[in-house]
Amino acid sequence: MERLQVALLGHGEAGRALAAGLGPRVRLRVYDPAYPPGGAAGGLAVGLVGSNAEAVCGAEVVIAVTAGADSLAACAESVPHLRPGALYADLSTAAPRDKREIAALVEAAGAVAVGGAIMAPVPLRGLATPILASGAGAQRFAAFGRAHGMDVTPIGGDPGDAAARKLLRSVLVKGLSALAIEARAAAEAAGLAEWFWEHLVETVTSADERFVRRLLEGAGQHAVRRVHEMDAATRMLEELRVPPTMTAATAATLRRVAETGLPPLPRGDRSPEPETISPGSTPGP
């Protein structure tokens, strides 16, 4: 059976990992304006070509892993070259509204759109990296993925639905990263780096649903007191000459909670029974 013709737009970190996995399985053409055509790039032998048109023309599947800021431009450049019925899967970190606009451009050209979201670092898992797919072509892209070693979960719905899940995860995970960085810097400045590191690891590893509920419900019950606490923390970081960006933002969020209340929490608790919780767990504040 003849292998599918696939275009990959973007040859950054994610693009190189996907190219390495897909290259032996499909007829692959890769385009990235930052890389010259032909031969190897980044140590990987892939079918680099010199233009979007050369990559996209004749492709049955187009996978875009550009930067989110470049996703609309890459799609607009691709549209004149898409074959009817081709699958265009945008896996960039673009916002849901951009994903919907991309889908409209693709569908107007007679092709089928997929709004995708890569849910873990691609270099760690390569083709096996979990991907969510939404929009009209989600099921078809999932079938393509299964046939070629990819882990694609179709969720249906709007082309922006997968991106919304990705970006909500980013608000949480990247926000936690930023908080940990800011607190770590303050701990270093205060001479408490070793203690803080152990406390951070213990706090993160003790988390379960009950912990998360305590974290949020406690914020609702004690918002006013915690605003004062975070104002004090902000002043401490300023004295330590550590920019209190996240700490001040926490105080602002808690002020809103004091005024408007918490967002609704789901009913029930799916945490393990108490005897299954690891020893040494600490309750949430």
Short mmCIF file of N, CA, C and O in Angstrom, two decimals, residues 32-161:
data_model
loop_
_atom_site.label_atom_id
_atom_site.label_comp_id
_atom_site.label_asym_id
_atom_site.label_seq_id
_atom_site.Cartn_x
_atom_site.Cartn_y
_atom_site.Cartn_z
N ASP A 32 9.53 24.95 7.11
CA ASP A 32 9.69 25.94 8.17
C ASP A 32 10.55 27.05 7.58
O ASP A 32 11.68 26.78 7.16
N PRO A 33 10.05 28.28 7.53
CA PRO A 33 10.85 29.35 6.90
C PRO A 33 12.18 29.60 7.59
O PRO A 33 13.07 30.22 7.01
N ALA A 34 12.33 29.10 8.81
CA ALA A 34 13.59 29.30 9.53
C ALA A 34 14.67 28.32 9.12
O ALA A 34 15.83 28.47 9.53
N TYR A 35 14.32 27.29 8.33
CA TYR A 35 15.28 26.26 7.95
C TYR A 35 15.41 26.18 6.43
O TYR A 35 14.40 26.22 5.72
N PRO A 36 16.61 26.00 5.92
CA PRO A 36 16.78 25.84 4.47
C PRO A 36 16.31 24.46 4.03
O PRO A 36 16.28 23.53 4.84
N PRO A 37 15.92 24.30 2.78
CA PRO A 37 15.43 23.01 2.31
C PRO A 37 16.55 22.00 2.10
O PRO A 37 17.71 22.35 1.94
N GLY A 38 16.12 20.73 2.11
CA GLY A 38 17.02 19.66 1.71
C GLY A 38 17.83 19.08 2.84
O GLY A 38 18.47 19.79 3.60
N GLY A 39 17.76 17.76 2.99
CA GLY A 39 18.66 17.04 3.88
C GLY A 39 18.33 17.16 5.34
O GLY A 39 17.18 17.15 5.74
N ALA A 40 19.38 17.30 6.15
CA ALA A 40 19.21 17.21 7.60
C ALA A 40 19.10 18.57 8.23
O ALA A 40 19.63 19.55 7.74
N ALA A 41 18.38 18.60 9.36
CA ALA A 41 18.30 19.80 10.19
C ALA A 41 18.11 19.36 11.61
O ALA A 41 17.32 18.48 11.88
N GLY A 42 18.82 19.96 12.52
CA GLY A 42 18.72 19.55 13.91
C GLY A 42 19.14 18.11 14.12
O GLY A 42 18.72 17.45 15.05
N GLY A 43 19.96 17.56 13.22
CA GLY A 43 20.42 16.19 13.36
C GLY A 43 19.47 15.16 12.83
O GLY A 43 19.72 13.97 12.95
N LEU A 44 18.33 15.58 12.23
CA LEU A 44 17.34 14.63 11.73
C LEU A 44 17.22 14.73 10.22
O LEU A 44 17.06 15.83 9.68
N ALA A 45 17.29 13.61 9.54
CA ALA A 45 17.11 13.61 8.09
C ALA A 45 15.62 13.61 7.78
O ALA A 45 14.92 12.64 8.01
N VAL A 46 15.12 14.74 7.29
CA VAL A 46 13.70 14.86 6.97
C VAL A 46 13.57 15.51 5.61
O VAL A 46 14.52 16.05 5.07
N GLY A 47 12.36 15.47 5.05
CA GLY A 47 12.13 16.04 3.74
C GLY A 47 11.86 17.51 3.79
O GLY A 47 10.74 17.96 3.48
N LEU A 48 12.84 18.30 4.20
CA LEU A 48 12.67 19.74 4.26
C LEU A 48 12.54 20.31 2.85
O LEU A 48 13.31 19.95 1.96
N VAL A 49 11.55 21.17 2.66
CA VAL A 49 11.33 21.81 1.38
C VAL A 49 11.38 23.32 1.55
O VAL A 49 11.37 23.83 2.67
N GLY A 50 11.41 24.03 0.42
CA GLY A 50 11.68 25.46 0.47
C GLY A 50 10.49 26.37 0.52
O GLY A 50 10.65 27.58 0.59
N SER A 51 9.26 25.83 0.47
CA SER A 51 8.08 26.70 0.50
C SER A 51 6.89 25.95 1.05
O SER A 51 6.84 24.70 1.03
N ASN A 52 5.92 26.72 1.52
CA ASN A 52 4.67 26.15 2.00
C ASN A 52 3.99 25.39 0.87
O ASN A 52 3.48 24.27 1.08
N ALA A 53 3.96 25.98 -0.32
CA ALA A 53 3.29 25.33 -1.45
C ALA A 53 3.88 23.97 -1.74
O ALA A 53 3.16 22.99 -1.98
N GLU A 54 5.20 23.85 -1.71
CA GLU A 54 5.85 22.58 -2.00
C GLU A 54 5.50 21.53 -0.96
O GLU A 54 5.37 20.34 -1.28
N ALA A 55 5.33 21.96 0.29
CA ALA A 55 4.98 21.01 1.35
C ALA A 55 3.53 20.57 1.25
O ALA A 55 3.20 19.38 1.37
N VAL A 56 2.63 21.52 1.01
CA VAL A 56 1.20 21.27 1.14
C VAL A 56 0.58 20.66 -0.12
O VAL A 56 -0.35 19.85 -0.02
N CYS A 57 1.06 21.04 -1.29
CA CYS A 57 0.45 20.55 -2.54
C CYS A 57 0.42 19.03 -2.58
O CYS A 57 1.46 18.38 -2.42
N GLY A 58 -0.76 18.46 -2.77
CA GLY A 58 -0.91 17.02 -2.87
C GLY A 58 -0.99 16.29 -1.56
O GLY A 58 -1.26 15.08 -1.53
N ALA A 59 -0.77 16.97 -0.44
CA ALA A 59 -0.79 16.30 0.86
C ALA A 59 -2.20 15.90 1.25
O ALA A 59 -3.15 16.67 1.10
N GLU A 60 -2.33 14.68 1.75
CA GLU A 60 -3.63 14.22 2.24
C GLU A 60 -3.87 14.66 3.68
O GLU A 60 -5.01 14.81 4.12
N VAL A 61 -2.77 14.86 4.40
CA VAL A 61 -2.84 15.34 5.79
C VAL A 61 -1.80 16.45 5.95
O VAL A 61 -0.64 16.27 5.57
N VAL A 62 -2.23 17.58 6.51
CA VAL A 62 -1.32 18.68 6.84
C VAL A 62 -1.36 18.86 8.35
O VAL A 62 -2.44 19.03 8.94
N ILE A 63 -0.20 18.80 8.99
CA ILE A 63 -0.11 18.97 10.44
C ILE A 63 0.71 20.23 10.70
O ILE A 63 1.88 20.32 10.32
N ALA A 64 0.08 21.22 11.33
CA ALA A 64 0.74 22.48 11.62
C ALA A 64 1.16 22.52 13.08
O ALA A 64 0.31 22.43 13.97
N VAL A 65 2.47 22.62 13.30
CA VAL A 65 3.00 22.75 14.67
C VAL A 65 3.83 24.03 14.75
O VAL A 65 4.92 24.05 15.32
N THR A 66 3.30 25.08 14.16
CA THR A 66 3.94 26.39 14.24
C THR A 66 3.75 26.98 15.63
O THR A 66 2.99 26.46 16.45
N ALA A 67 4.41 28.09 15.88
CA ALA A 67 4.10 28.87 17.08
C ALA A 67 2.65 29.36 16.98
O ALA A 67 2.14 29.60 15.87
N GLY A 68 2.00 29.51 18.11
CA GLY A 68 0.61 29.96 18.10
C GLY A 68 0.44 31.28 17.37
O GLY A 68 -0.53 31.48 16.62
N ALA A 69 1.41 32.19 17.53
CA ALA A 69 1.32 33.50 16.89
C ALA A 69 1.40 33.41 15.37
O ALA A 69 0.97 34.32 14.67
N ASP A 70 1.95 32.30 14.86
CA ASP A 70 2.11 32.13 13.41
C ASP A 70 1.04 31.25 12.79
O ASP A 70 1.05 31.03 11.57
N SER A 71 0.13 30.72 13.59
CA SER A 71 -0.79 29.69 13.10
C SER A 71 -1.75 30.20 12.03
O SER A 71 -1.99 29.52 11.01
N LEU A 72 -2.31 31.39 12.22
CA LEU A 72 -3.24 31.93 11.22
C LEU A 72 -2.53 32.22 9.91
O LEU A 72 -3.05 31.92 8.83
N ALA A 73 -1.33 32.79 9.98
CA ALA A 73 -0.58 33.08 8.76
C ALA A 73 -0.21 31.81 8.03
O ALA A 73 -0.28 31.74 6.79
N ALA A 74 0.20 30.78 8.77
CA ALA A 74 0.56 29.50 8.14
C ALA A 74 -0.65 28.89 7.45
O ALA A 74 -0.54 28.33 6.34
N CYS A 75 -1.81 28.98 8.08
CA CYS A 75 -3.02 28.45 7.47
C CYS A 75 -3.39 29.22 6.21
O CYS A 75 -3.70 28.63 5.17
N ALA A 76 -3.37 30.54 6.32
CA ALA A 76 -3.71 31.37 5.15
C ALA A 76 -2.78 31.09 3.98
O ALA A 76 -3.20 31.06 2.82
N GLU A 77 -1.51 30.83 4.27
CA GLU A 77 -0.55 30.52 3.21
C GLU A 77 -0.82 29.14 2.62
O GLU A 77 -0.57 28.90 1.44
N SER A 78 -1.35 28.23 3.44
CA SER A 78 -1.60 26.86 3.00
C SER A 78 -2.87 26.72 2.17
O SER A 78 -2.94 25.86 1.27
N VAL A 79 -3.88 27.52 2.49
CA VAL A 79 -5.21 27.33 1.92
C VAL A 79 -5.22 27.24 0.39
O VAL A 79 -5.89 26.35 -0.17
N PRO A 80 -4.50 28.09 -0.34
CA PRO A 80 -4.57 27.99 -1.80
C PRO A 80 -4.01 26.67 -2.35
O PRO A 80 -4.29 26.32 -3.50
N HIS A 81 -3.25 25.94 -1.55
CA HIS A 81 -2.59 24.73 -2.03
C HIS A 81 -3.22 23.45 -1.49
O HIS A 81 -2.78 22.35 -1.83
N LEU A 82 -4.26 23.57 -0.64
CA LEU A 82 -4.88 22.38 -0.06
C LEU A 82 -5.68 21.63 -1.12
O LEU A 82 -6.48 22.22 -1.85
N ARG A 83 -5.50 20.31 -1.16
CA ARG A 83 -6.32 19.51 -2.05
C ARG A 83 -7.70 19.34 -1.43
O ARG A 83 -7.84 19.33 -0.18
N PRO A 84 -8.76 19.21 -2.24
CA PRO A 84 -10.11 19.01 -1.69
C PRO A 84 -10.16 17.78 -0.78
O PRO A 84 -9.62 16.72 -1.12
N GLY A 85 -10.77 17.95 0.37
CA GLY A 85 -10.90 16.84 1.30
C GLY A 85 -9.69 16.59 2.16
O GLY A 85 -9.72 15.70 3.04
N ALA A 86 -8.61 17.33 1.95
CA ALA A 86 -7.41 17.13 2.78
C ALA A 86 -7.72 17.47 4.24
O ALA A 86 -8.60 18.27 4.55
N LEU A 87 -6.98 16.83 5.12
CA LEU A 87 -7.14 17.07 6.56
C LEU A 87 -6.09 18.08 6.99
O LEU A 87 -4.90 17.88 6.76
N TYR A 88 -6.54 19.18 7.60
CA TYR A 88 -5.63 20.21 8.10
C TYR A 88 -5.75 20.24 9.62
O TYR A 88 -6.77 20.67 10.17
N ALA A 89 -4.72 19.77 10.31
CA ALA A 89 -4.73 19.69 11.77
C ALA A 89 -3.79 20.74 12.34
O ALA A 89 -2.57 20.63 12.18
N ASP A 90 -4.35 21.73 12.98
CA ASP A 90 -3.54 22.77 13.62
C ASP A 90 -3.29 22.37 15.06
O ASP A 90 -4.22 22.33 15.88
N LEU A 91 -2.04 22.07 15.40
CA LEU A 91 -1.67 21.64 16.75
C LEU A 91 -0.93 22.73 17.52
O LEU A 91 -0.30 22.45 18.53
N SER A 92 -0.99 23.95 17.03
CA SER A 92 -0.29 25.05 17.69
C SER A 92 -0.96 25.39 19.02
O SER A 92 -2.03 24.89 19.36
N THR A 93 -0.33 26.30 19.76
CA THR A 93 -0.90 26.76 21.03
C THR A 93 -1.75 28.01 20.84
O THR A 93 -1.87 28.83 21.75
N ALA A 94 -2.38 28.14 19.69
CA ALA A 94 -3.23 29.30 19.43
C ALA A 94 -4.47 29.26 20.32
O ALA A 94 -4.88 28.21 20.83
N ALA A 95 -5.10 30.42 20.49
CA ALA A 95 -6.32 30.54 21.29
C ALA A 95 -7.50 29.89 20.58
O ALA A 95 -7.49 29.73 19.35
N PRO A 96 -8.54 29.52 21.33
CA PRO A 96 -9.71 28.89 20.71
C PRO A 96 -10.31 29.70 19.57
O PRO A 96 -10.72 29.13 18.54
N ARG A 97 -10.36 31.02 19.72
CA ARG A 97 -10.93 31.84 18.65
C ARG A 97 -10.10 31.73 17.37
O ARG A 97 -10.66 31.67 16.26
N ASP A 98 -8.77 31.67 17.50
CA ASP A 98 -7.92 31.50 16.34
C ASP A 98 -8.15 30.14 15.69
O ASP A 98 -8.13 30.01 14.46
N LYS A 99 -8.35 29.11 16.52
CA LYS A 99 -8.62 27.77 15.97
C LYS A 99 -9.91 27.77 15.15
O LYS A 99 -9.99 27.13 14.09
N ARG A 100 -10.90 28.49 15.63
CA ARG A 100 -12.17 28.56 14.88
C ARG A 100 -11.97 29.31 13.55
O ARG A 100 -12.55 28.94 12.53
N GLU A 101 -11.15 30.36 13.59
CA GLU A 101 -10.88 31.10 12.36
C GLU A 101 -10.09 30.24 11.37
O GLU A 101 -10.37 30.27 10.16
N ILE A 102 -9.15 29.48 11.86
CA ILE A 102 -8.40 28.56 11.00
C ILE A 102 -9.35 27.54 10.37
O ILE A 102 -9.27 27.25 9.17
N ALA A 103 -10.26 27.00 11.18
CA ALA A 103 -11.22 26.02 10.66
C ALA A 103 -12.08 26.63 9.56
O ALA A 103 -12.35 25.98 8.54
N ALA A 104 -12.50 27.87 9.74
CA ALA A 104 -13.32 28.53 8.72
C ALA A 104 -12.54 28.68 7.42
O ALA A 104 -13.09 28.45 6.32
N LEU A 105 -11.26 29.05 7.49
CA LEU A 105 -10.44 29.17 6.29
C LEU A 105 -10.28 27.83 5.59
O LEU A 105 -10.38 27.73 4.35
N VAL A 106 -10.02 26.81 6.36
CA VAL A 106 -9.80 25.47 5.80
C VAL A 106 -11.07 24.95 5.14
O VAL A 106 -11.04 24.42 4.01
N GLU A 107 -12.19 25.10 5.82
CA GLU A 107 -13.45 24.57 5.29
C GLU A 107 -13.90 25.33 4.05
O GLU A 107 -14.48 24.75 3.13
N ALA A 108 -13.60 26.63 4.00
CA ALA A 108 -13.94 27.41 2.81
C ALA A 108 -13.15 26.93 1.59
O ALA A 108 -13.59 27.11 0.45
N ALA A 109 -12.01 26.31 1.83
CA ALA A 109 -11.18 25.79 0.74
C ALA A 109 -11.55 24.36 0.38
O ALA A 109 -10.91 23.76 -0.48
N GLY A 110 -12.59 23.81 1.02
CA GLY A 110 -13.03 22.45 0.71
C GLY A 110 -12.24 21.37 1.41
O GLY A 110 -12.34 20.19 1.05
N ALA A 111 -11.45 21.73 2.41
CA ALA A 111 -10.70 20.76 3.19
C ALA A 111 -11.39 20.56 4.55
O ALA A 111 -12.43 21.17 4.83
N VAL A 112 -10.82 19.71 5.38
CA VAL A 112 -11.43 19.34 6.66
C VAL A 112 -10.50 19.78 7.78
O VAL A 112 -9.31 19.45 7.78
N ALA A 113 -11.04 20.51 8.77
CA ALA A 113 -10.22 21.10 9.82
C ALA A 113 -10.24 20.30 11.11
O ALA A 113 -11.25 19.70 11.48
N VAL A 114 -9.12 20.35 11.78
CA VAL A 114 -8.98 19.78 13.12
C VAL A 114 -8.32 20.83 14.00
O VAL A 114 -7.29 21.40 13.63
N GLY A 115 -8.92 21.10 15.15
CA GLY A 115 -8.26 21.92 16.16
C GLY A 115 -7.61 21.00 17.16
O GLY A 115 -8.30 20.27 17.86
N GLY A 116 -6.29 21.00 17.23
CA GLY A 116 -5.60 20.05 18.10
C GLY A 116 -4.86 20.75 19.22
O GLY A 116 -4.57 21.95 19.16
N ALA A 117 -4.55 19.99 20.25
CA ALA A 117 -3.80 20.50 21.39
C ALA A 117 -2.85 19.42 21.87
O ALA A 117 -3.27 18.30 22.18
N ILE A 118 -1.56 19.74 21.90
CA ILE A 118 -0.54 18.82 22.41
C ILE A 118 -0.49 18.98 23.92
O ILE A 118 -0.25 20.06 24.43
N MET A 119 -0.71 17.87 24.64
CA MET A 119 -0.94 17.96 26.07
C MET A 119 0.26 17.58 26.94
O MET A 119 0.14 17.49 28.16
N ALA A 120 1.43 17.38 26.34
CA ALA A 120 2.65 17.07 27.10
C ALA A 120 3.84 17.43 26.22
O ALA A 120 3.68 17.61 25.00
N PRO A 121 5.04 17.55 26.80
CA PRO A 121 6.21 17.89 25.99
C PRO A 121 6.51 16.82 24.95
O PRO A 121 6.72 15.65 25.28
N VAL A 122 6.55 17.21 23.68
CA VAL A 122 6.76 16.25 22.59
C VAL A 122 8.14 15.58 22.64
O VAL A 122 8.24 14.38 22.37
N PRO A 123 9.22 16.29 22.97
CA PRO A 123 10.53 15.61 22.95
C PRO A 123 10.61 14.41 23.89
O PRO A 123 11.42 13.51 23.66
N LEU A 124 9.80 14.38 24.93
CA LEU A 124 9.86 13.27 25.89
C LEU A 124 9.21 12.01 25.35
O LEU A 124 9.66 10.89 25.64
N ARG A 125 8.14 12.15 24.55
CA ARG A 125 7.38 10.99 24.10
C ARG A 125 7.29 10.84 22.59
O ARG A 125 6.79 9.83 22.10
N GLY A 126 7.73 11.84 21.86
CA GLY A 126 7.66 11.75 20.41
C GLY A 126 6.24 11.56 19.92
O GLY A 126 5.31 12.25 20.36
N LEU A 127 6.04 10.60 19.02
CA LEU A 127 4.71 10.37 18.45
C LEU A 127 3.69 9.96 19.51
O LEU A 127 2.49 10.13 19.30
N ALA A 128 4.14 9.39 20.62
CA ALA A 128 3.21 8.92 21.66
C ALA A 128 2.72 10.05 22.56
O ALA A 128 1.98 9.80 23.51
N THR A 129 3.10 11.29 22.29
CA THR A 129 2.63 12.42 23.09
C THR A 129 1.11 12.55 22.98
O THR A 129 0.57 12.55 21.88
N PRO A 130 0.39 12.68 24.10
CA PRO A 130 -1.07 12.80 24.04
C PRO A 130 -1.49 14.08 23.31
O PRO A 130 -0.98 15.17 23.59
N ILE A 131 -2.44 13.93 22.40
CA ILE A 131 -2.98 15.05 21.64
C ILE A 131 -4.50 14.98 21.71
O ILE A 131 -5.09 13.90 21.53
N LEU A 132 -5.16 16.10 22.01
CA LEU A 132 -6.61 16.20 21.93
C LEU A 132 -6.98 16.79 20.58
O LEU A 132 -6.30 17.68 20.08
N ALA A 133 -8.07 16.29 20.01
CA ALA A 133 -8.52 16.77 18.70
C ALA A 133 -10.00 17.11 18.76
O ALA A 133 -10.80 16.33 19.25
N SER A 134 -10.33 18.30 18.25
CA SER A 134 -11.73 18.73 18.21
C SER A 134 -12.05 19.25 16.82
O SER A 134 -11.16 19.45 15.99
N GLY A 135 -13.34 19.48 16.57
CA GLY A 135 -13.75 19.95 15.26
C GLY A 135 -14.17 18.83 14.33
O GLY A 135 -14.16 17.64 14.69
N ALA A 136 -14.53 19.20 13.11
CA ALA A 136 -15.14 18.25 12.17
C ALA A 136 -14.24 17.07 11.83
O ALA A 136 -14.73 15.96 11.59
N GLY A 137 -12.94 17.28 11.80
CA GLY A 137 -12.03 16.21 11.40
C GLY A 137 -11.41 15.45 12.55
O GLY A 137 -10.47 14.69 12.33
N ALA A 138 -11.94 15.61 13.76
CA ALA A 138 -11.30 15.01 14.93
C ALA A 138 -11.22 13.49 14.84
O ALA A 138 -10.16 12.89 15.09
N GLN A 139 -12.31 12.85 14.48
CA GLN A 139 -12.32 11.38 14.39
C GLN A 139 -11.36 10.90 13.30
O GLN A 139 -10.64 9.92 13.48
N ARG A 140 -11.38 11.59 12.20
CA ARG A 140 -10.50 11.19 11.09
C ARG A 140 -9.03 11.36 11.46
O ARG A 140 -8.19 10.51 11.13
N PHE A 141 -8.71 12.44 12.16
CA PHE A 141 -7.32 12.64 12.57
C PHE A 141 -6.91 11.59 13.60
O PHE A 141 -5.77 11.11 13.60
N ALA A 142 -7.84 11.21 14.47
CA ALA A 142 -7.55 10.15 15.45
C ALA A 142 -7.26 8.83 14.74
O ALA A 142 -6.36 8.09 15.14
N ALA A 143 -8.02 8.53 13.69
CA ALA A 143 -7.78 7.31 12.93
C ALA A 143 -6.41 7.34 12.25
O ALA A 143 -5.67 6.35 12.25
N PHE A 144 -6.06 8.49 11.68
CA PHE A 144 -4.73 8.66 11.10
C PHE A 144 -3.67 8.45 12.17
O PHE A 144 -2.66 7.76 11.96
N GLY A 145 -3.88 9.05 13.34
CA GLY A 145 -2.92 8.92 14.42
C GLY A 145 -2.72 7.48 14.85
O GLY A 145 -1.58 7.02 15.00
N ARG A 146 -3.82 6.74 15.04
CA ARG A 146 -3.72 5.34 15.46
C ARG A 146 -2.93 4.53 14.45
O ARG A 146 -2.15 3.64 14.80
N ALA A 147 -3.13 4.82 13.18
CA ALA A 147 -2.46 4.06 12.12
C ALA A 147 -0.97 4.37 12.01
O ALA A 147 -0.22 3.60 11.41
N HIS A 148 -0.55 5.49 12.62
CA HIS A 148 0.83 5.93 12.45
C HIS A 148 1.55 6.18 13.77
O HIS A 148 2.52 6.93 13.83
N GLY A 149 1.08 5.55 14.84
CA GLY A 149 1.80 5.58 16.10
C GLY A 149 1.57 6.79 16.96
O GLY A 149 2.31 7.01 17.93
N MET A 150 0.53 7.59 16.67
CA MET A 150 0.25 8.77 17.46
C MET A 150 -0.84 8.48 18.49
O MET A 150 -1.66 7.57 18.32
N ASP A 151 -0.86 9.27 19.55
CA ASP A 151 -1.85 9.14 20.62
C ASP A 151 -2.82 10.32 20.53
O ASP A 151 -2.61 11.35 21.17
N VAL A 152 -3.87 10.18 19.72
CA VAL A 152 -4.83 11.26 19.48
C VAL A 152 -6.18 10.86 20.05
O VAL A 152 -6.72 9.81 19.71
N THR A 153 -6.72 11.70 20.92
CA THR A 153 -8.04 11.47 21.50
C THR A 153 -9.03 12.48 20.92
O THR A 153 -8.88 13.68 21.13
N PRO A 154 -10.03 12.01 20.17
CA PRO A 154 -11.02 12.94 19.62
C PRO A 154 -12.04 13.33 20.68
O PRO A 154 -12.56 12.47 21.39
N ILE A 155 -12.31 14.62 20.82
CA ILE A 155 -13.31 15.06 21.79
C ILE A 155 -14.50 15.71 21.10
O ILE A 155 -15.44 16.15 21.77
N GLY A 156 -14.48 15.76 19.75
CA GLY A 156 -15.59 16.34 19.01
C GLY A 156 -15.73 17.82 19.29
O GLY A 156 -14.79 18.51 19.65
N GLY A 157 -16.94 18.31 19.13
CA GLY A 157 -17.24 19.69 19.50
C GLY A 157 -16.62 20.72 18.58
O GLY A 157 -16.27 20.47 17.43
N ASP A 158 -16.49 21.91 19.11
CA ASP A 158 -16.00 23.08 18.40
C ASP A 158 -14.50 22.94 18.11
O ASP A 158 -13.77 22.34 18.90
N PRO A 159 -14.01 23.51 16.98
CA PRO A 159 -12.57 23.43 16.69
C PRO A 159 -11.68 24.03 17.78
O PRO A 159 -10.51 23.67 17.88
N GLY A 160 -12.23 24.91 18.61
CA GLY A 160 -11.43 25.51 19.68
C GLY A 160 -11.49 24.77 21.00
O GLY A 160 -10.80 25.16 21.95
N ASP A 161 -12.27 23.68 21.08
CA ASP A 161 -12.46 23.01 22.38
C ASP A 161 -11.18 22.37 22.90
O ASP A 161 -10.91 22.41 24.11
#
